[in-house]
Amino acid sequence: MRTVGVYTAALSLAAASLTGLGTVAAAPAAALTPPVGITADELPTWQTNGIVWAMAEAGGVVFAGGTFSTVRPPGTPAGSSQQRSAVNFTALDAATGAPTDCELSFTVGSGSATVRALAVSPDEETLYAGGFFGAVNGVPVSSLAAIDIDTCTPRTDFKPSVNATVRALAATDGAVYLGGDFQTVGGQSRSRFAAVSTGGDVLPWRADADEPGRAVEVTPDGGTVMLGGDFFTVNDEDSHALAAVDAATGAVEKSYPLGFFPQTSVVKDIFADASGVYSASEGNGGGVFDGRVAYDPVTLDQRWRDTCLGATQSVQTHGDVLYSGSHAHDCSSMGAFPNQERYHLLAQSVNDPELLGWFPDTNDGLGEMIGPRTMALSSAGGRDYLWVGGEFTTVNGDGQQGLTRFADSPDTGAPPVPQTEASSTAPGSVTVRWQPSVDLDDSELTYRVYRNGSSTPVHTVSASSKPWSQPQLTFTDTDVVPGSTYTYRVSASDGTNTSAQSPPRSATPALTAEAYAEKVRTDGAELYWRYDEPSGTFAADSSDAAQSAGIHRGGPARAVNPGAVPGTGTAVGHDGIDSYTYSDKRRPRPAAYSIETWFRTDTTAGGMLAGFGDRILQNSSRHDKHVYMTDSGRLTFGVTSGWTRTITTPGSYNDGEWHHVVATQGSNGMRLYVDGQLRASNLLVVSSRDFEGYWRFGGDNLRGWPSRPSSDYFAGQLDESAVYPSVLSSAQVEDHHELGTAPSDTVTAVQPSADTYVNQQAAGTNYGTTGQLAVRGSTAYEAYLRFPLPEAPAGQVLKSAALRVQLTSDSFAGSGDATRIVPVTGAWTETGTTYTGKPELSSTVLGTLTGATASQGTYSTLLDTAALASRLGQDMDVALTGDGTDSLWLSSREAPGTAGDPTLLLTFGAP
């Protein structure tokens, strides 16, 4: 019989001896997992009432421009009485996030003014602004302006006329480079890119493009200007979306012909430093490129590119990390998350496109619903700040519009509490399984497993996880005593911050191996969900591989009783609307496989029981290998092999009873078994649709499948779901069904009808109603308990017996001495027995309780089965006695509640 863990919200269990538990040493996690150097904890920052398109910084001040009219404090709603006027521009203290006294108003006579580009001169004396506007603080300009930073006033000597929107700026000691939609600057022909002197004169520099310019960046050596945009030619040379031109003349130094970027993609931002040049792309339509590219700083050749989908708007480095703002929604081509909900902020090493563990997030927000639009890095007070601007209205789930910032320290966010499960299906061990926590800036965390309330971990391990990859962690405790109950809790630490310990999960080591579970594992399951967790989103993988944990979506019912296999735990209940469970492990198409689950339903709307899909947080676009129920209750197994092929049972199974289904495919074709028997087959179909994906149970897309049910989602219970990388034979399937329907052992909990203790030092006092029991050898305490034993159920025998007790909350309740459990042979009563009249005891020892050392700890010990079997149907009186001087204090049946009552656990089963 499997003993399944039970949550006890306020239980603190005492520590057994930790000797020999083999604690695993692990290197401690760091507060931020290198090379990430910016935390994911957003800092209080003033916010806008519109979109921030551009940012720049100088001397600890961050300048933000865009399309907005006010700024307001963090945590206040739009229209707040605390808001201040800020017409398309604001300047903020990098360290506090509050506005400075620099106020500028960018306006236009007709239409809507906007600031689209900002750049600071190398000497940090001048701020250049570009966009669509006609005046700054009333001073006439034409979409390009220079601001004296010290006085926060527009320069009247800088007035080049630009005939359309300026979208990008870069400044050197002698020139200001601009890109945008314009065709003339200062009355001279300049197509989409131009350069003016720091005095505002148009320079002879030319880099004419055929489509708008969106990004301009000067390389650190000052010799090259990187251009980005929509264009296909620069100075009539084939170079799409990106080009490198001479900083003095505009002549093309390196082109990127059409094909380097697809026709449907453009470059929205470029950043350059000593580590290299980095570009951000946006695409529209099919076959686009939406990601980041890193280029060698000398040759400007590509070093790496990522292929995430979800337009990238901005890039910025800090240390050895490239941070980016985008709305990435599909990075499966890079081995990361499949098409799903968007991530708006990402990080990558400057040397490698693999996504790092940094996941603060915004929403899509306003306007085009892109989220972040621009980034800037600033230092103040010895700290570095990464600023993000855009059209978002939330940051990390909280209301925050247009602006936010993150810092390099301190990291104040503790990792989430791990979700855990504990159980025992084999003698001599308890297995603890847990889902790694996802910390927004710490992919490498250290986990500590605590047993029975001890403050010393019995197991420590470090492991990496990301939102789309949370490989299950497992600890098997072999230093356990059969019949004793053990409770486990797990914490997660980033080296600085530690989560609370997980809710306690309890399990009792099995006396014999559980036949069904052992058979599933022996037959090679690579995914095995038993659904015994009482809450949460974690479905532990009980296979030997233990690498395919499930994650519940849509809030299915947990701990549904009874489960499918008698005596082995609980099931999961799906609502037929949107709940399902998916494997967090992405897999290639299996060449051969078997899908197995138990189900129970009376639905007439059908639904998918199991299948293979390419998405995890939404319905799959590619889906195959489905086992689903039609509205009539018949089961269908289908694959795509050239076209859709299905086999269907002749009978219906929506009768409200538990049923067992197995679908297999391999070189011997397709087979569908129900309740251990082959019900349908097609021996010719040996392959399925080829794509990487995830196993899903409970629902997915069934569009286009024959006899599609009214609901794609299953309304009913599932249990014991498994997937095998091989074809189960008909004999194996039959064995699974027989073992899963065989009568199981049952456990009966018997509480005392009377209990008391006696005290040698108060020989005439009765303690039968005090709510506690005591045991000590010298000076003596003895405790007596009377248990009314039931008869064995028909056809069953007593297979084991254990006594479970709970210590009181007193600090002195624990004892290092052994306590013997012996039969009482003399007469006693709960309210009349004293030490003077204590009963005679047998010399036979039924069992010995040891290691009961911590207050409120719960402990169990096995008793002589034959001795108790001989008393079934009668009262069984036992005494707890000892020889030492260390007293043991236990809760009695009169203590408040019943959770701590002394209890006999009697296991009955087939002979």
Coordinates of C-alpha atoms in Angstrom, one line a residue, residues 116-378:
R116 CA 11.0 60.0 -30.6
A117 CA 14.8 60.2 -30.1
L118 CA 17.2 61.6 -27.4
A119 CA 21.0 61.6 -27.3
V120 CA 23.6 63.3 -25.1
S121 CA 26.9 64.8 -26.3
P122 CA 30.1 63.0 -25.1
D123 CA 30.9 66.0 -22.8
E124 CA 27.3 65.6 -21.3
E125 CA 26.7 69.3 -21.8
T126 CA 24.0 69.0 -24.5
L127 CA 20.9 66.9 -24.9
Y128 CA 19.7 66.5 -28.5
A129 CA 16.0 65.7 -29.1
G130 CA 14.3 64.6 -32.2
G131 CA 10.7 63.7 -33.1
F132 CA 7.8 65.7 -34.5
F133 CA 7.5 69.1 -32.8
G134 CA 7.7 72.8 -33.6
A135 CA 8.8 74.4 -30.3
V136 CA 10.5 73.7 -27.1
N137 CA 9.3 75.8 -24.2
G138 CA 8.0 78.2 -26.9
V139 CA 11.4 78.4 -28.7
P140 CA 10.7 77.6 -32.4
V141 CA 12.5 74.5 -33.8
S142 CA 11.7 72.0 -36.5
S143 CA 11.6 68.4 -35.1
L144 CA 15.2 68.6 -33.9
A145 CA 16.5 70.6 -30.9
A146 CA 19.5 71.0 -28.7
I147 CA 19.1 71.5 -24.9
D148 CA 21.7 73.0 -22.6
I149 CA 21.7 70.4 -19.8
D150 CA 23.1 72.7 -17.1
T151 CA 20.4 75.3 -17.5
C152 CA 17.6 73.0 -19.0
T153 CA 17.0 75.5 -21.8
P154 CA 16.7 75.1 -25.6
R155 CA 19.7 76.4 -27.5
T156 CA 18.6 79.2 -29.8
D157 CA 21.7 78.8 -32.1
F158 CA 20.7 75.2 -33.0
K159 CA 17.8 75.2 -35.4
P160 CA 18.3 72.9 -38.4
S161 CA 14.9 72.4 -40.2
V162 CA 13.8 68.8 -40.7
N163 CA 10.8 68.2 -42.9
A164 CA 9.5 65.1 -41.2
T165 CA 9.8 63.0 -38.0
V166 CA 13.2 62.3 -36.5
R167 CA 13.3 58.8 -35.1
A168 CA 16.9 58.2 -34.2
L169 CA 19.9 60.3 -32.9
A170 CA 23.6 59.8 -32.1
A171 CA 26.0 62.5 -31.0
T172 CA 29.8 62.8 -31.2
D173 CA 32.1 65.8 -30.3
G174 CA 31.6 67.2 -33.8
A175 CA 28.4 65.9 -35.3
V176 CA 24.8 64.8 -34.6
Y177 CA 23.6 61.9 -36.7
L178 CA 19.9 61.6 -37.3
G179 CA 17.5 59.1 -38.9
G180 CA 13.8 59.1 -39.6
D181 CA 11.2 59.8 -42.3
F182 CA 12.6 63.1 -43.6
Q183 CA 13.7 64.0 -47.1
T184 CA 15.4 67.4 -46.5
V185 CA 17.4 68.9 -43.6
G186 CA 18.2 72.6 -43.5
G187 CA 16.7 72.9 -47.0
Q188 CA 19.2 70.3 -48.4
S189 CA 18.3 66.9 -49.8
R190 CA 19.0 64.2 -47.2
S191 CA 17.0 61.0 -47.5
R192 CA 16.2 59.4 -44.1
F193 CA 19.7 59.9 -42.7
A194 CA 21.7 63.1 -42.2
A195 CA 24.4 64.7 -40.1
V196 CA 24.5 68.2 -38.7
S197 CA 27.3 70.0 -36.8
T198 CA 27.0 70.7 -33.1
G199 CA 26.1 74.2 -34.2
G200 CA 23.2 73.0 -36.4
D201 CA 24.8 73.3 -39.8
V202 CA 24.0 70.5 -42.3
L203 CA 27.2 68.5 -43.0
P204 CA 28.1 67.1 -46.4
W205 CA 27.9 63.6 -44.9
R206 CA 25.3 61.5 -46.9
A207 CA 23.9 58.1 -46.3
D208 CA 20.6 58.3 -48.3
A209 CA 18.2 55.4 -47.8
D210 CA 15.0 54.4 -49.7
E211 CA 12.9 53.8 -46.6
P212 CA 12.7 55.3 -43.1
G213 CA 15.6 55.2 -40.7
R214 CA 14.9 54.0 -37.1
A215 CA 18.3 53.6 -35.4
V216 CA 21.7 55.4 -35.5
E217 CA 24.7 54.4 -33.4
V218 CA 28.3 55.4 -33.5
T219 CA 30.9 52.7 -32.8
P220 CA 33.2 53.3 -29.8
D221 CA 36.2 54.3 -32.0
G222 CA 34.1 57.0 -33.6
G223 CA 34.9 55.9 -37.1
T224 CA 31.7 54.1 -38.1
V225 CA 28.0 54.9 -37.9
M226 CA 25.6 52.0 -37.8
L227 CA 22.3 52.6 -39.4
G228 CA 19.1 50.7 -38.9
G229 CA 15.6 50.9 -40.3
D230 CA 13.2 49.8 -43.0
F231 CA 15.5 50.5 -46.0
F232 CA 16.7 48.2 -48.7
T233 CA 19.4 50.4 -50.1
V234 CA 21.9 53.0 -48.7
N235 CA 23.6 55.2 -51.2
D236 CA 22.2 52.9 -53.8
E237 CA 23.9 49.8 -52.4
D238 CA 22.0 46.7 -51.5
S239 CA 21.8 46.7 -47.7
H240 CA 18.5 45.9 -46.0
A241 CA 17.6 47.1 -42.5
L242 CA 21.3 47.5 -41.4
A243 CA 24.3 49.2 -42.8
A244 CA 27.7 50.4 -41.6
V245 CA 28.9 53.7 -43.0
D246 CA 31.9 56.0 -42.7
A247 CA 31.4 58.6 -39.9
A248 CA 33.1 61.3 -42.0
T249 CA 31.6 60.7 -45.4
G250 CA 28.6 58.4 -45.1
A251 CA 30.1 56.0 -47.6
V252 CA 29.0 52.4 -47.0
E253 CA 31.8 50.4 -45.3
K254 CA 29.8 47.2 -44.8
S255 CA 26.5 46.3 -46.3
Y256 CA 24.0 43.6 -45.2
P257 CA 22.2 42.6 -48.4
L258 CA 18.7 41.4 -48.5
G259 CA 18.7 37.9 -47.0
F260 CA 20.8 38.7 -44.0
F261 CA 17.5 40.0 -42.7
P262 CA 14.3 38.9 -44.4
Q263 CA 12.3 41.3 -46.5
T264 CA 9.6 41.4 -43.8
S265 CA 12.0 42.5 -41.0
V266 CA 13.4 45.9 -40.0
V267 CA 16.0 47.1 -37.4
K268 CA 14.4 49.2 -34.6
D269 CA 17.5 49.8 -32.3
I270 CA 21.3 49.5 -32.3
F271 CA 23.7 49.6 -29.3
A272 CA 27.5 49.5 -29.5
D273 CA 30.2 49.3 -26.9
A274 CA 33.6 47.6 -26.6
S275 CA 32.1 44.2 -26.5
G276 CA 30.4 44.6 -29.9
V277 CA 27.5 45.9 -31.8
Y278 CA 23.9 44.7 -31.2
S279 CA 20.8 45.2 -33.2
A280 CA 17.1 44.7 -32.4
S281 CA 14.7 43.6 -35.1
E282 CA 10.9 43.7 -35.7
G283 CA 9.1 41.7 -38.4
N284 CA 5.7 41.6 -39.9
G285 CA 4.1 38.5 -41.5
G286 CA 5.5 35.0 -42.0
G287 CA 9.1 34.1 -42.0
V288 CA 10.2 37.1 -40.1
F289 CA 13.2 37.8 -37.9
D290 CA 12.2 39.4 -34.6
G291 CA 15.3 38.9 -32.4
R292 CA 18.7 40.2 -31.6
V293 CA 22.0 40.0 -33.5
A294 CA 25.5 40.4 -32.0
Y295 CA 28.3 41.6 -34.3
D296 CA 32.1 41.5 -33.9
P297 CA 33.3 45.0 -32.8
V298 CA 36.1 45.0 -35.5
T299 CA 34.8 43.2 -38.5
L300 CA 31.1 43.9 -37.8
D301 CA 30.4 40.3 -38.9
Q302 CA 27.6 38.4 -37.1
R303 CA 28.8 36.6 -34.0
W304 CA 25.4 35.2 -33.0
R305 CA 21.7 35.8 -33.5
D306 CA 18.7 34.5 -31.6
T307 CA 15.5 33.5 -33.4
C308 CA 12.9 34.3 -30.8
L309 CA 9.6 35.7 -32.3
G310 CA 8.1 38.8 -30.8
A311 CA 9.4 42.2 -32.1
T312 CA 12.5 43.5 -30.3
Q313 CA 12.4 47.3 -29.7
S314 CA 15.5 48.1 -27.7
V315 CA 18.9 46.7 -26.5
Q316 CA 21.3 47.8 -23.8
T317 CA 24.4 46.2 -22.3
H318 CA 25.4 46.1 -18.6
G319 CA 28.6 44.1 -17.8
D320 CA 28.6 41.0 -20.0
V321 CA 24.9 40.9 -20.5
L322 CA 22.7 42.2 -23.3
Y323 CA 19.3 43.3 -21.9
S324 CA 16.4 43.7 -24.4
G325 CA 12.8 44.9 -24.5
S326 CA 10.5 43.0 -26.8
H327 CA 7.3 41.0 -26.7
A328 CA 8.9 37.6 -27.2
H329 CA 6.3 34.9 -27.4
D330 CA 8.0 32.0 -29.1
C331 CA 11.7 31.0 -28.5
S332 CA 11.2 27.3 -29.2
S333 CA 13.7 27.6 -32.1
M334 CA 16.3 28.3 -29.5
G335 CA 15.3 25.5 -27.2
A336 CA 13.3 27.8 -24.9
F337 CA 9.6 28.5 -24.5
P338 CA 7.0 27.6 -27.2
N339 CA 4.4 30.0 -28.6
Q340 CA 2.6 31.4 -25.5
E341 CA 2.1 34.4 -23.4
R342 CA 4.7 37.2 -23.9
Y343 CA 7.9 38.0 -22.1
H344 CA 8.7 41.6 -22.4
L345 CA 12.2 41.8 -20.9
L346 CA 15.0 39.3 -21.6
A347 CA 18.7 39.0 -21.0
Q348 CA 21.5 37.2 -22.9
S349 CA 25.3 36.9 -22.5
V350 CA 27.1 39.2 -25.0
N351 CA 28.9 36.0 -26.1
D352 CA 25.9 33.6 -26.4
P353 CA 22.3 34.0 -27.4
E354 CA 21.0 31.5 -24.8
L355 CA 18.4 33.2 -22.6
L356 CA 19.6 33.9 -19.1
G357 CA 17.6 33.8 -15.9
W358 CA 16.2 37.4 -15.8
F359 CA 12.5 37.8 -16.2
P360 CA 10.9 40.9 -14.8
D361 CA 7.9 41.7 -17.0
T362 CA 5.6 44.4 -18.2
N363 CA 2.3 44.1 -20.1
D364 CA 1.7 45.1 -23.7
G365 CA 0.1 48.3 -22.6
L366 CA -1.2 51.1 -24.9
G367 CA -0.7 52.1 -28.5
E368 CA 0.6 49.2 -30.6
M369 CA 0.6 47.1 -27.5
I370 CA 4.4 46.3 -27.8
G371 CA 5.4 46.9 -24.1
P372 CA 8.9 48.3 -23.7
R373 CA 10.2 50.7 -26.3
T374 CA 13.5 52.0 -25.0
M375 CA 16.3 51.4 -22.4
A376 CA 19.0 53.5 -20.8
L377 CA 21.7 52.8 -18.2
S378 CA 22.7 55.3 -15.6

